[in-house]
Amino acid sequence: MPSESEPQMLYTAPQQDKEGSETLEGSNFAKDSNLSSHPHEFPEGGLAAWMTTFGAFLIQLCGFGYTTSFGVYQDFYTQHYLTNETSSAISWIGSLNTFLVTAVGLISGSLYDRGYFYHLVIAGSLLQSFSLFMLSLSKPDQYYQIFLAQGVGLGIASGLVYVPSIAVVSHYFRRRRTLAMTFVASGSSLGAVIHPIMLNNLLNGRLGFGNGVRASAGFVSVLLLIACLCMRTRLDPPMTPANYIVAAKKCIRDTGFYYPLFFIQLDSIKHGLSVTFSFYSLVILNVSNCVARVTSGFIAAFTGVPNLIIVATISGGVLILGMIGLSSLASVVVLGVMYGYFAGLCKWFFSTGIWKLDRWAPVPFFASNSNSLTGTPISGALLTSNYTWWIPAVFSGVS
């Protein structure tokens, strides 16, 4: 057992009982009561464990995966739907959404510790579905409608489900937790591939904005329903919930990370590349991001996590500076693939490695995303209506 001076880890205990492990290994939803009777054992598998992990995967696909697809909306709003607004003002919608995912996560993490898992995931899923359907009713050049539905509503909804859906996986895995977390984290990357393809074809196709967003909302709602049906808790809440908000005051922040995610599609179009190819520029970046999250664990085993993160963050900053020279199809592909991969390595650390901290995991994750609130709006303001691309690239790359 850890000493009183050490931070208590969530739901861990060193004792292992062979007979209990064998009982839990063959667990399923009909035997959840058996799982609960052995709170100090980790099944490390079984139907209940992997169904819960799959549910968390779907939550990430619909939550953070949708949030990081905002580059499609940034392009569409700038050119067609919010033409009276600046790029900076439009960026506030996506940046607030991103910020609220992790900011609300500090609150939902605390509520999760108090035993409100099912309340959070059900309420968050319903709010996400409601917010997307309300977004579909937004009218052109009605900025406040889109800001409230997508920036505020969708951000709060994703924040309610984000931390609980990942934390519940730790009920079932200890030795194989990195494997399970890597699978869950890949959900956001896969979502960031699926949603841009769907949204670009829906918004710019025959359906238009309203019906296109409603089709997207229906797809997300079905996946969230499946996720809620899959996930199950196994352990009782801890005796002393962690105070995430106090701990978060000591954390550092990141500014330039989301610039390529928000602006690469618009950047491609404004540099005269074909609209069809530009629609897939964000997809290229996110596919590479997904590959990085899957392979990063194997690379870290040889390089060590600190060395991997140092190389990834420095390389990411250099590649953002490289967006100054973005002007051709080849440059978009190269920058998209390389930045997507190094960004994926960074996010792997926060999505899998940092979650080994269990109860304290929301704190550094919040710190890593908190400056997304101001980073992209500043980049949008530096871009100006004249689309001076080198200024926001320098700002974001140096940051």
mmCIF file of C-alpha atoms in Angstrom:
data_model
loop_
_atom_site.group_PDB
_atom_site.id
_atom_site.type_symbol
_atom_site.label_atom_id
_atom_site.label_comp_id
_atom_site.label_asym_id
_atom_site.label_seq_id
_atom_site.Cartn_x
_atom_site.Cartn_y
_atom_site.Cartn_z
ATOM 1 C CA MET A 1 0.000 0.000 0.000
ATOM 2 C CA PRO A 2 1.286 3.505 -0.735
ATOM 3 C CA SER A 3 2.339 5.731 2.109
ATOM 4 C CA GLU A 4 0.151 8.625 3.192
ATOM 5 C CA SER A 5 2.527 11.080 1.527
ATOM 6 C CA GLU A 6 2.032 9.520 -1.886
ATOM 7 C CA PRO A 7 -0.981 10.396 -4.105
ATOM 8 C CA GLN A 8 -3.469 7.544 -3.876
ATOM 9 C CA MET A 9 -4.053 5.895 -7.266
ATOM 10 C CA LEU A 10 -7.572 5.160 -8.360
ATOM 11 C CA TYR A 11 -8.898 1.661 -7.803
ATOM 12 C CA THR A 12 -5.513 -0.094 -7.626
ATOM 13 C CA ALA A 13 -4.358 -2.734 -5.194
ATOM 14 C CA PRO A 14 -1.305 -5.000 -5.319
ATOM 15 C CA GLN A 15 -3.060 -8.146 -4.090
ATOM 16 C CA GLN A 16 -3.831 -10.768 -6.697
ATOM 17 C CA ASP A 17 -5.913 -13.871 -6.134
ATOM 18 C CA LYS A 18 -5.579 -16.590 -8.744
ATOM 19 C CA GLU A 19 -9.019 -18.042 -8.147
ATOM 20 C CA GLY A 20 -10.645 -14.597 -8.345
ATOM 21 C CA SER A 21 -8.758 -13.768 -11.535
ATOM 22 C CA GLU A 22 -9.982 -16.922 -13.212
ATOM 23 C CA THR A 23 -13.541 -16.092 -12.245
ATOM 24 C CA LEU A 24 -13.275 -12.545 -13.574
ATOM 25 C CA GLU A 25 -11.537 -13.483 -16.812
ATOM 26 C CA GLY A 26 -14.695 -15.114 -18.097
ATOM 27 C CA SER A 27 -16.920 -12.254 -17.008
ATOM 28 C CA ASN A 28 -19.881 -10.921 -18.956
ATOM 29 C CA PHE A 29 -22.723 -8.528 -18.339
ATOM 30 C CA ALA A 30 -24.736 -11.199 -16.548
ATOM 31 C CA LYS A 31 -21.905 -11.575 -14.029
ATOM 32 C CA ASP A 32 -21.349 -7.940 -13.126
ATOM 33 C CA SER A 33 -22.240 -8.771 -9.523
ATOM 34 C CA ASN A 34 -19.370 -11.253 -9.441
ATOM 35 C CA LEU A 35 -16.996 -8.561 -10.689
ATOM 36 C CA SER A 36 -18.093 -6.231 -7.936
ATOM 37 C CA SER A 37 -17.457 -8.887 -5.310
ATOM 38 C CA HIS A 38 -13.723 -8.846 -6.133
ATOM 39 C CA PRO A 39 -12.947 -5.097 -6.103
ATOM 40 C CA HIS A 40 -9.181 -5.555 -5.798
ATOM 41 C CA GLU A 41 -8.875 -7.759 -8.890
ATOM 42 C CA PHE A 42 -8.514 -6.576 -12.457
ATOM 43 C CA PRO A 43 -10.209 -8.822 -15.033
ATOM 44 C CA GLU A 44 -7.730 -7.756 -17.759
ATOM 45 C CA GLY A 45 -10.371 -8.806 -20.290
ATOM 46 C CA GLY A 46 -13.759 -10.432 -20.631
ATOM 47 C CA LEU A 47 -16.964 -9.308 -22.315
ATOM 48 C CA ALA A 48 -17.857 -6.557 -19.825
ATOM 49 C CA ALA A 49 -14.338 -5.122 -19.969
ATOM 50 C CA TRP A 50 -14.069 -4.970 -23.744
ATOM 51 C CA MET A 51 -17.649 -3.787 -24.252
ATOM 52 C CA THR A 52 -16.925 -0.920 -21.848
ATOM 53 C CA THR A 53 -13.712 -0.175 -23.735
ATOM 54 C CA PHE A 54 -15.605 -0.212 -27.042
ATOM 55 C CA GLY A 55 -18.184 2.183 -25.596
ATOM 56 C CA ALA A 56 -15.399 4.550 -24.520
ATOM 57 C CA PHE A 57 -13.951 4.257 -28.039
ATOM 58 C CA LEU A 58 -17.294 5.397 -29.509
ATOM 59 C CA ILE A 59 -17.477 8.300 -27.041
ATOM 60 C CA GLN A 60 -14.074 9.514 -28.241
ATOM 61 C CA LEU A 61 -15.101 9.073 -31.883
ATOM 62 C CA CYS A 62 -18.207 11.218 -31.386
ATOM 63 C CA GLY A 63 -16.726 13.690 -28.894
ATOM 64 C CA PHE A 64 -13.144 14.764 -29.414
ATOM 65 C CA GLY A 65 -13.221 13.261 -32.909
ATOM 66 C CA TYR A 66 -15.998 15.685 -33.864
ATOM 67 C CA THR A 67 -14.339 18.598 -32.101
ATOM 68 C CA THR A 68 -11.051 18.172 -33.991
ATOM 69 C CA SER A 69 -13.003 18.126 -37.267
ATOM 70 C CA PHE A 70 -13.822 21.815 -36.843
ATOM 71 C CA GLY A 71 -11.530 22.695 -39.741
ATOM 72 C CA VAL A 72 -14.390 21.700 -42.052
ATOM 73 C CA TYR A 73 -16.731 24.130 -40.314
ATOM 74 C CA GLN A 74 -14.028 26.820 -40.237
ATOM 75 C CA ASP A 75 -13.757 26.638 -44.018
ATOM 76 C CA PHE A 76 -17.529 26.423 -44.615
ATOM 77 C CA TYR A 77 -18.409 29.258 -42.233
ATOM 78 C CA THR A 78 -15.680 31.525 -43.617
ATOM 79 C CA GLN A 79 -16.653 31.073 -47.257
ATOM 80 C CA HIS A 80 -20.406 30.440 -47.164
ATOM 81 C CA TYR A 81 -22.329 30.624 -43.901
ATOM 82 C CA LEU A 82 -20.807 33.351 -41.724
ATOM 83 C CA THR A 83 -19.335 35.593 -44.394
ATOM 84 C CA ASN A 84 -19.829 38.713 -42.282
ATOM 85 C CA GLU A 85 -17.555 37.364 -39.537
ATOM 86 C CA THR A 86 -13.759 37.343 -39.361
ATOM 87 C CA SER A 87 -11.676 34.168 -39.255
ATOM 88 C CA SER A 88 -10.827 35.002 -35.662
ATOM 89 C CA ALA A 89 -14.483 35.251 -34.626
ATOM 90 C CA ILE A 90 -15.273 31.941 -36.320
ATOM 91 C CA SER A 91 -12.290 30.318 -34.638
ATOM 92 C CA TRP A 92 -13.764 31.206 -31.250
ATOM 93 C CA ILE A 93 -16.534 28.669 -31.903
ATOM 94 C CA GLY A 94 -14.133 25.765 -32.340
ATOM 95 C CA SER A 95 -11.664 26.942 -29.718
ATOM 96 C CA LEU A 96 -14.356 27.318 -27.038
ATOM 97 C CA ASN A 97 -15.660 23.865 -27.952
ATOM 98 C CA THR A 98 -12.172 22.390 -27.550
ATOM 99 C CA PHE A 99 -11.518 24.259 -24.309
ATOM 100 C CA LEU A 100 -14.793 23.189 -22.713
ATOM 101 C CA VAL A 101 -14.104 19.510 -23.413
ATOM 102 C CA THR A 102 -11.201 19.592 -20.965
ATOM 103 C CA ALA A 103 -12.423 22.412 -18.687
ATOM 104 C CA VAL A 104 -15.743 20.690 -18.015
ATOM 105 C CA GLY A 105 -13.694 17.498 -17.669
ATOM 106 C CA LEU A 106 -12.356 18.823 -14.366
ATOM 107 C CA ILE A 107 -15.924 18.993 -13.065
ATOM 108 C CA SER A 108 -17.132 15.751 -14.621
ATOM 109 C CA GLY A 109 -14.046 13.995 -13.262
ATOM 110 C CA SER A 110 -14.953 15.103 -9.754
ATOM 111 C CA LEU A 111 -18.581 14.007 -10.225
ATOM 112 C CA TYR A 112 -17.373 10.693 -11.618
ATOM 113 C CA ASP A 113 -15.368 10.173 -8.424
ATOM 114 C CA ARG A 114 -18.602 10.678 -6.483
ATOM 115 C CA GLY A 115 -20.393 7.899 -8.358
ATOM 116 C CA TYR A 116 -22.291 9.836 -11.045
ATOM 117 C CA PHE A 117 -20.894 7.940 -14.055
ATOM 118 C CA TYR A 118 -24.222 6.992 -15.626
ATOM 119 C CA HIS A 119 -25.722 10.427 -15.007
ATOM 120 C CA LEU A 120 -22.781 12.067 -16.785
ATOM 121 C CA VAL A 121 -22.626 9.856 -19.864
ATOM 122 C CA ILE A 122 -26.401 9.873 -20.412
ATOM 123 C CA ALA A 123 -26.769 13.628 -19.866
ATOM 124 C CA GLY A 124 -23.694 14.384 -21.990
ATOM 125 C CA SER A 125 -24.878 12.154 -24.833
ATOM 126 C CA LEU A 126 -28.351 13.703 -24.845
ATOM 127 C CA LEU A 127 -26.896 17.216 -24.764
ATOM 128 C CA GLN A 128 -24.509 16.445 -27.622
ATOM 129 C CA SER A 129 -27.335 15.108 -29.772
ATOM 130 C CA PHE A 130 -29.550 18.089 -28.863
ATOM 131 C CA SER A 131 -26.793 20.614 -29.588
ATOM 132 C CA LEU A 132 -26.095 19.171 -33.040
ATOM 133 C CA PHE A 133 -29.776 19.208 -33.975
ATOM 134 C CA MET A 134 -30.019 22.801 -32.745
ATOM 135 C CA LEU A 135 -26.949 23.656 -34.831
ATOM 136 C CA SER A 136 -28.796 22.344 -37.886
ATOM 137 C CA LEU A 137 -31.510 24.957 -37.241
ATOM 138 C CA SER A 138 -29.021 27.852 -37.182
ATOM 139 C CA LYS A 139 -29.525 30.448 -39.897
ATOM 140 C CA PRO A 140 -26.842 31.991 -42.150
ATOM 141 C CA ASP A 141 -24.966 34.920 -40.597
ATOM 142 C CA GLN A 142 -26.593 34.266 -37.201
ATOM 143 C CA TYR A 143 -23.317 33.940 -35.329
ATOM 144 C CA TYR A 144 -24.776 33.718 -31.833
ATOM 145 C CA GLN A 145 -26.937 30.711 -32.756
ATOM 146 C CA ILE A 146 -23.958 28.721 -34.009
ATOM 147 C CA PHE A 147 -21.759 29.908 -31.138
ATOM 148 C CA LEU A 148 -24.255 28.718 -28.514
ATOM 149 C CA ALA A 149 -25.068 25.395 -30.166
ATOM 150 C CA GLN A 150 -21.606 24.347 -31.346
ATOM 151 C CA GLY A 151 -19.230 26.304 -29.169
ATOM 152 C CA VAL A 152 -21.042 26.149 -25.822
ATOM 153 C CA GLY A 153 -23.537 23.265 -26.027
ATOM 154 C CA LEU A 154 -21.355 20.781 -27.883
ATOM 155 C CA GLY A 155 -18.307 21.680 -25.783
ATOM 156 C CA ILE A 156 -20.113 21.119 -22.469
ATOM 157 C CA ALA A 157 -21.648 17.881 -23.751
ATOM 158 C CA SER A 158 -18.305 16.439 -24.818
ATOM 159 C CA GLY A 159 -16.745 17.555 -21.541
ATOM 160 C CA LEU A 160 -19.367 15.706 -19.511
ATOM 161 C CA VAL A 161 -18.591 12.355 -21.142
ATOM 162 C CA TYR A 162 -14.881 12.663 -21.933
ATOM 163 C CA VAL A 163 -13.232 11.971 -18.562
ATOM 164 C CA PRO A 164 -15.762 9.400 -17.242
ATOM 165 C CA SER A 165 -15.634 7.346 -20.450
ATOM 166 C CA ILE A 166 -11.847 7.016 -20.222
ATOM 167 C CA ALA A 167 -11.608 6.656 -16.449
ATOM 168 C CA VAL A 168 -14.088 3.769 -16.351
ATOM 169 C CA VAL A 169 -11.697 1.660 -18.435
ATOM 170 C CA SER A 170 -9.358 1.583 -15.420
ATOM 171 C CA HIS A 171 -11.993 -0.488 -13.600
ATOM 172 C CA TYR A 172 -11.109 -3.453 -15.780
ATOM 173 C CA PHE A 173 -7.436 -3.173 -16.710
ATOM 174 C CA ARG A 174 -4.147 -2.683 -14.919
ATOM 175 C CA ARG A 175 -1.469 -4.726 -16.655
ATOM 176 C CA ARG A 176 -3.119 -4.267 -20.078
ATOM 177 C CA ARG A 177 -4.296 -0.721 -19.444
ATOM 178 C CA THR A 178 -1.966 0.878 -22.009
ATOM 179 C CA LEU A 179 -3.351 -1.417 -24.702
ATOM 180 C CA ALA A 180 -6.936 -0.598 -23.752
ATOM 181 C CA MET A 181 -6.237 3.141 -23.547
ATOM 182 C CA THR A 182 -4.496 3.123 -26.927
ATOM 183 C CA PHE A 183 -7.598 1.567 -28.472
ATOM 184 C CA VAL A 184 -9.856 4.122 -26.790
ATOM 185 C CA ALA A 185 -7.629 7.043 -27.843
ATOM 186 C CA SER A 186 -7.695 5.866 -31.457
ATOM 187 C CA GLY A 187 -11.428 6.600 -31.440
ATOM 188 C CA SER A 188 -10.861 10.359 -31.537
ATOM 189 C CA SER A 189 -8.423 9.998 -34.440
ATOM 190 C CA LEU A 190 -10.797 7.760 -36.380
ATOM 191 C CA GLY A 191 -13.611 10.216 -35.718
ATOM 192 C CA ALA A 192 -11.407 13.020 -37.030
ATOM 193 C CA VAL A 193 -11.158 11.036 -40.279
ATOM 194 C CA ILE A 194 -14.801 9.974 -40.624
ATOM 195 C CA HIS A 195 -16.467 13.262 -39.680
ATOM 196 C CA PRO A 196 -14.561 15.542 -42.115
ATOM 197 C CA ILE A 197 -15.313 13.207 -45.033
ATOM 198 C CA MET A 198 -18.986 13.060 -44.083
ATOM 199 C CA LEU A 199 -19.341 16.770 -43.325
ATOM 200 C CA ASN A 200 -17.579 17.974 -46.470
ATOM 201 C CA ASN A 201 -19.829 15.840 -48.640
ATOM 202 C CA LEU A 202 -22.988 16.715 -46.715
ATOM 203 C CA LEU A 203 -22.469 20.455 -46.267
ATOM 204 C CA ASN A 204 -21.206 21.065 -49.789
ATOM 205 C CA GLY A 205 -23.525 18.546 -51.472
ATOM 206 C CA ARG A 206 -27.202 18.497 -52.228
ATOM 207 C CA LEU A 207 -28.311 18.362 -48.608
ATOM 208 C CA GLY A 208 -26.889 21.736 -47.638
ATOM 209 C CA PHE A 209 -26.120 22.941 -44.145
ATOM 210 C CA GLY A 210 -29.341 22.172 -42.276
ATOM 211 C CA ASN A 211 -30.022 18.662 -43.573
ATOM 212 C CA GLY A 212 -26.301 17.864 -43.654
ATOM 213 C CA VAL A 213 -25.817 18.684 -39.967
ATOM 214 C CA ARG A 214 -29.010 16.770 -39.108
ATOM 215 C CA ALA A 215 -27.687 13.688 -40.921
ATOM 216 C CA SER A 216 -24.433 14.038 -38.984
ATOM 217 C CA ALA A 217 -26.375 14.483 -35.742
ATOM 218 C CA GLY A 218 -28.352 11.317 -36.398
ATOM 219 C CA PHE A 219 -25.179 9.333 -37.021
ATOM 220 C CA VAL A 220 -23.575 10.634 -33.821
ATOM 221 C CA SER A 221 -26.738 10.002 -31.791
ATOM 222 C CA VAL A 222 -26.880 6.340 -32.814
ATOM 223 C CA LEU A 223 -23.220 5.798 -31.882
ATOM 224 C CA LEU A 224 -23.692 7.522 -28.519
ATOM 225 C CA LEU A 225 -26.712 5.337 -27.776
ATOM 226 C CA ILE A 226 -24.618 2.223 -28.455
ATOM 227 C CA ALA A 227 -21.845 3.612 -26.239
ATOM 228 C CA CYS A 228 -24.225 4.195 -23.321
ATOM 229 C CA LEU A 229 -25.557 0.650 -23.632
ATOM 230 C CA CYS A 230 -22.037 -0.817 -23.678
ATOM 231 C CA MET A 231 -20.323 0.896 -20.751
ATOM 232 C CA ARG A 232 -20.590 -0.435 -17.205
ATOM 233 C CA THR A 233 -18.881 0.538 -13.962
ATOM 234 C CA ARG A 234 -17.391 -2.154 -11.726
ATOM 235 C CA LEU A 235 -15.966 -0.486 -8.629
ATOM 236 C CA ASP A 236 -17.298 1.770 -5.903
ATOM 237 C CA PRO A 237 -16.299 5.469 -5.871
ATOM 238 C CA PRO A 238 -13.133 6.337 -3.888
ATOM 239 C CA MET A 239 -13.505 7.471 -0.302
ATOM 240 C CA THR A 240 -11.828 10.857 -0.917
ATOM 241 C CA PRO A 241 -12.506 12.400 -4.372
ATOM 242 C CA ALA A 242 -9.651 14.322 -5.959
ATOM 243 C CA ASN A 243 -9.812 18.122 -6.176
ATOM 244 C CA TYR A 244 -8.980 18.625 -9.848
ATOM 245 C CA ILE A 245 -9.702 22.338 -9.969
ATOM 246 C CA VAL A 246 -7.174 23.225 -7.252
ATOM 247 C CA ALA A 247 -4.506 21.034 -8.831
ATOM 248 C CA ALA A 248 -5.117 22.507 -12.286
ATOM 249 C CA LYS A 249 -3.910 25.929 -11.131
ATOM 250 C CA LYS A 250 -0.336 24.596 -11.132
ATOM 251 C CA CYS A 251 -0.358 23.314 -14.710
ATOM 252 C CA ILE A 252 1.241 24.715 -17.869
ATOM 253 C CA ARG A 253 -0.420 25.367 -21.212
ATOM 254 C CA ASP A 254 -0.104 24.927 -24.968
ATOM 255 C CA THR A 255 -1.080 27.460 -27.639
ATOM 256 C CA GLY A 256 -0.276 26.545 -31.224
ATOM 257 C CA PHE A 257 -1.328 22.909 -31.421
ATOM 258 C CA TYR A 258 -4.724 23.360 -33.104
ATOM 259 C CA TYR A 259 -3.703 25.850 -35.799
ATOM 260 C CA PRO A 260 -3.184 23.220 -38.569
ATOM 261 C CA LEU A 261 -6.332 21.333 -37.523
ATOM 262 C CA PHE A 262 -8.487 24.435 -37.865
ATOM 263 C CA PHE A 263 -6.874 26.104 -40.882
ATOM 264 C CA ILE A 264 -5.216 23.570 -43.218
ATOM 265 C CA GLN A 265 -8.365 23.048 -45.320
ATOM 266 C CA LEU A 266 -9.024 26.786 -45.712
ATOM 267 C CA ASP A 267 -5.303 27.334 -46.352
ATOM 268 C CA SER A 268 -5.344 24.780 -49.168
ATOM 269 C CA ILE A 269 -8.378 26.321 -50.875
ATOM 270 C CA LYS A 270 -7.068 29.882 -50.621
ATOM 271 C CA HIS A 271 -3.802 28.787 -52.241
ATOM 272 C CA GLY A 272 -5.669 27.703 -55.354
ATOM 273 C CA LEU A 273 -5.653 23.941 -54.840
ATOM 274 C CA SER A 274 -8.653 21.980 -56.051
ATOM 275 C CA VAL A 275 -11.654 22.088 -53.750
ATOM 276 C CA THR A 276 -12.013 18.294 -53.860
ATOM 277 C CA PHE A 277 -8.431 17.751 -52.732
ATOM 278 C CA SER A 278 -8.652 20.492 -50.100
ATOM 279 C CA PHE A 279 -11.646 18.734 -48.556
ATOM 280 C CA TYR A 280 -9.364 15.777 -47.864
ATOM 281 C CA SER A 281 -6.372 17.752 -46.565
ATOM 282 C CA LEU A 282 -7.703 17.526 -43.002
ATOM 283 C CA VAL A 283 -8.430 13.834 -43.530
ATOM 284 C CA ILE A 284 -4.812 13.224 -44.573
ATOM 285 C CA LEU A 285 -3.601 14.928 -41.397
ATOM 286 C CA ASN A 286 -5.963 12.948 -39.186
ATOM 287 C CA VAL A 287 -5.203 9.591 -40.802
ATOM 288 C CA SER A 288 -1.538 10.175 -40.038
ATOM 289 C CA ASN A 289 -2.546 11.217 -36.524
ATOM 290 C CA CYS A 290 -4.419 7.940 -36.084
ATOM 291 C CA VAL A 291 -1.424 5.894 -37.277
ATOM 292 C CA ALA A 292 0.782 7.721 -34.769
ATOM 293 C CA ARG A 293 -1.496 6.912 -31.846
ATOM 294 C CA VAL A 294 -1.500 3.228 -32.737
ATOM 295 C CA THR A 295 2.266 2.947 -33.269
ATOM 296 C CA SER A 296 3.528 5.381 -30.625
ATOM 297 C CA GLY A 297 3.477 2.808 -27.847
ATOM 298 C CA PHE A 298 5.864 0.570 -29.759
ATOM 299 C CA ILE A 299 8.205 3.490 -30.526
ATOM 300 C CA ALA A 300 8.168 4.702 -26.913
ATOM 301 C CA ALA A 301 9.263 1.232 -25.782
ATOM 302 C CA PHE A 302 12.580 1.791 -27.600
ATOM 303 C CA THR A 303 13.109 5.553 -27.257
ATOM 304 C CA GLY A 304 11.542 6.186 -23.870
ATOM 305 C CA VAL A 305 8.518 8.457 -23.411
ATOM 306 C CA PRO A 306 10.434 11.683 -22.512
ATOM 307 C CA ASN A 307 12.674 11.438 -25.593
ATOM 308 C CA LEU A 308 9.701 10.698 -27.834
ATOM 309 C CA ILE A 309 7.688 13.663 -26.548
ATOM 310 C CA ILE A 310 10.642 16.054 -26.871
ATOM 311 C CA VAL A 311 11.236 15.065 -30.505
ATOM 312 C CA ALA A 312 7.511 15.170 -31.304
ATOM 313 C CA THR A 313 6.877 18.622 -29.839
ATOM 314 C CA ILE A 314 9.940 20.236 -31.429
ATOM 315 C CA SER A 315 9.137 18.637 -34.787
ATOM 316 C CA GLY A 316 5.519 19.788 -34.542
ATOM 317 C CA GLY A 317 6.590 23.402 -33.979
ATOM 318 C CA VAL A 318 9.001 23.293 -36.921
ATOM 319 C CA LEU A 319 6.317 21.830 -39.196
ATOM 320 C CA ILE A 320 3.853 24.560 -38.256
ATOM 321 C CA LEU A 321 6.491 27.063 -39.320
ATOM 322 C CA GLY A 322 6.726 25.051 -42.525
ATOM 323 C CA MET A 323 3.112 25.949 -43.296
ATOM 324 C CA ILE A 324 4.464 29.318 -44.414
ATOM 325 C CA GLY A 325 5.593 27.572 -47.592
ATOM 326 C CA LEU A 326 2.334 25.710 -48.186
ATOM 327 C CA SER A 327 1.400 26.350 -51.825
ATOM 328 C CA SER A 328 1.144 23.058 -53.700
ATOM 329 C CA LEU A 329 -0.555 19.692 -53.469
ATOM 330 C CA ALA A 330 2.721 18.025 -52.501
ATOM 331 C CA SER A 331 3.378 20.502 -49.691
ATOM 332 C CA VAL A 332 -0.082 19.927 -48.219
ATOM 333 C CA VAL A 333 0.377 16.163 -48.293
ATOM 334 C CA VAL A 334 3.870 16.257 -46.772
ATOM 335 C CA LEU A 335 2.954 18.740 -44.045
ATOM 336 C CA GLY A 336 -0.334 16.978 -43.324
ATOM 337 C CA VAL A 337 1.277 13.561 -42.981
ATOM 338 C CA MET A 338 4.262 14.728 -40.943
ATOM 339 C CA TYR A 339 2.435 17.143 -38.640
ATOM 340 C CA GLY A 340 -0.410 14.684 -38.158
ATOM 341 C CA TYR A 341 2.039 12.009 -37.087
ATOM 342 C CA PHE A 342 4.009 14.129 -34.618
ATOM 343 C CA ALA A 343 0.804 15.648 -33.214
ATOM 344 C CA GLY A 344 -0.509 12.124 -32.770
ATOM 345 C CA LEU A 345 2.586 11.184 -30.772
ATOM 346 C CA CYS A 346 1.964 14.121 -28.434
ATOM 347 C CA LYS A 347 -1.712 13.308 -28.007
ATOM 348 C CA TRP A 348 -0.900 9.649 -27.396
ATOM 349 C CA PHE A 349 0.990 10.686 -24.286
ATOM 350 C CA PHE A 350 -1.953 12.630 -22.898
ATOM 351 C CA SER A 351 -4.545 10.085 -24.014
ATOM 352 C CA THR A 352 -2.791 6.959 -22.763
ATOM 353 C CA GLY A 353 0.387 7.581 -20.781
ATOM 354 C CA ILE A 354 -1.005 10.414 -18.689
ATOM 355 C CA TRP A 355 -4.069 8.359 -17.789
ATOM 356 C CA LYS A 356 -1.839 6.069 -15.731
ATOM 357 C CA LEU A 357 -2.177 8.854 -13.155
ATOM 358 C CA ASP A 358 -5.809 7.726 -12.844
ATOM 359 C CA ARG A 359 -7.645 10.261 -10.679
ATOM 360 C CA TRP A 360 -5.238 13.096 -11.471
ATOM 361 C CA ALA A 361 -5.201 12.515 -15.226
ATOM 362 C CA PRO A 362 -7.748 15.279 -16.082
ATOM 363 C CA VAL A 363 -5.419 17.914 -14.622
ATOM 364 C CA PRO A 364 -2.449 17.663 -17.027
ATOM 365 C CA PHE A 365 -4.818 16.917 -19.888
ATOM 366 C CA PHE A 366 -6.697 20.135 -19.141
ATOM 367 C CA ALA A 367 -3.362 21.954 -19.027
ATOM 368 C CA SER A 368 -2.340 20.602 -22.422
ATOM 369 C CA ASN A 369 -5.524 21.924 -24.051
ATOM 370 C CA SER A 370 -6.425 25.024 -22.042
ATOM 371 C CA ASN A 371 -4.803 27.531 -24.370
ATOM 372 C CA SER A 372 -6.825 26.170 -27.268
ATOM 373 C CA LEU A 373 -9.335 28.757 -26.053
ATOM 374 C CA THR A 374 -7.171 31.634 -27.274
ATOM 375 C CA GLY A 375 -4.602 30.085 -29.628
ATOM 376 C CA THR A 376 -6.703 29.682 -32.776
ATOM 377 C CA PRO A 377 -8.674 32.955 -32.377
ATOM 378 C CA ILE A 378 -5.346 34.782 -32.114
ATOM 379 C CA SER A 379 -4.184 32.966 -35.238
ATOM 380 C CA GLY A 380 -7.409 33.944 -36.978
ATOM 381 C CA ALA A 381 -6.944 37.584 -35.992
ATOM 382 C CA LEU A 382 -3.346 37.538 -37.251
ATOM 383 C CA LEU A 383 -4.542 36.001 -40.510
ATOM 384 C CA THR A 384 -6.832 38.989 -41.210
ATOM 385 C CA SER A 385 -9.249 39.218 -44.127
ATOM 386 C CA ASN A 386 -6.272 39.491 -46.482
ATOM 387 C CA TYR A 387 -5.188 35.927 -45.580
ATOM 388 C CA THR A 388 -1.602 36.717 -44.615
ATOM 389 C CA TRP A 389 -0.698 33.124 -43.823
ATOM 390 C CA TRP A 390 2.884 33.519 -42.615
ATOM 391 C CA ILE A 391 1.990 35.607 -39.545
ATOM 392 C CA PRO A 392 -0.258 33.065 -37.750
ATOM 393 C CA ALA A 393 2.116 30.258 -38.803
ATOM 394 C CA VAL A 394 5.048 32.000 -37.087
ATOM 395 C CA PHE A 395 2.956 32.724 -33.994
ATOM 396 C CA SER A 396 1.701 29.143 -33.690
ATOM 397 C CA GLY A 397 5.015 27.515 -34.563
ATOM 398 C CA VAL A 398 6.997 29.533 -32.047
ATOM 399 C CA SER A 399 4.336 28.998 -29.372
#
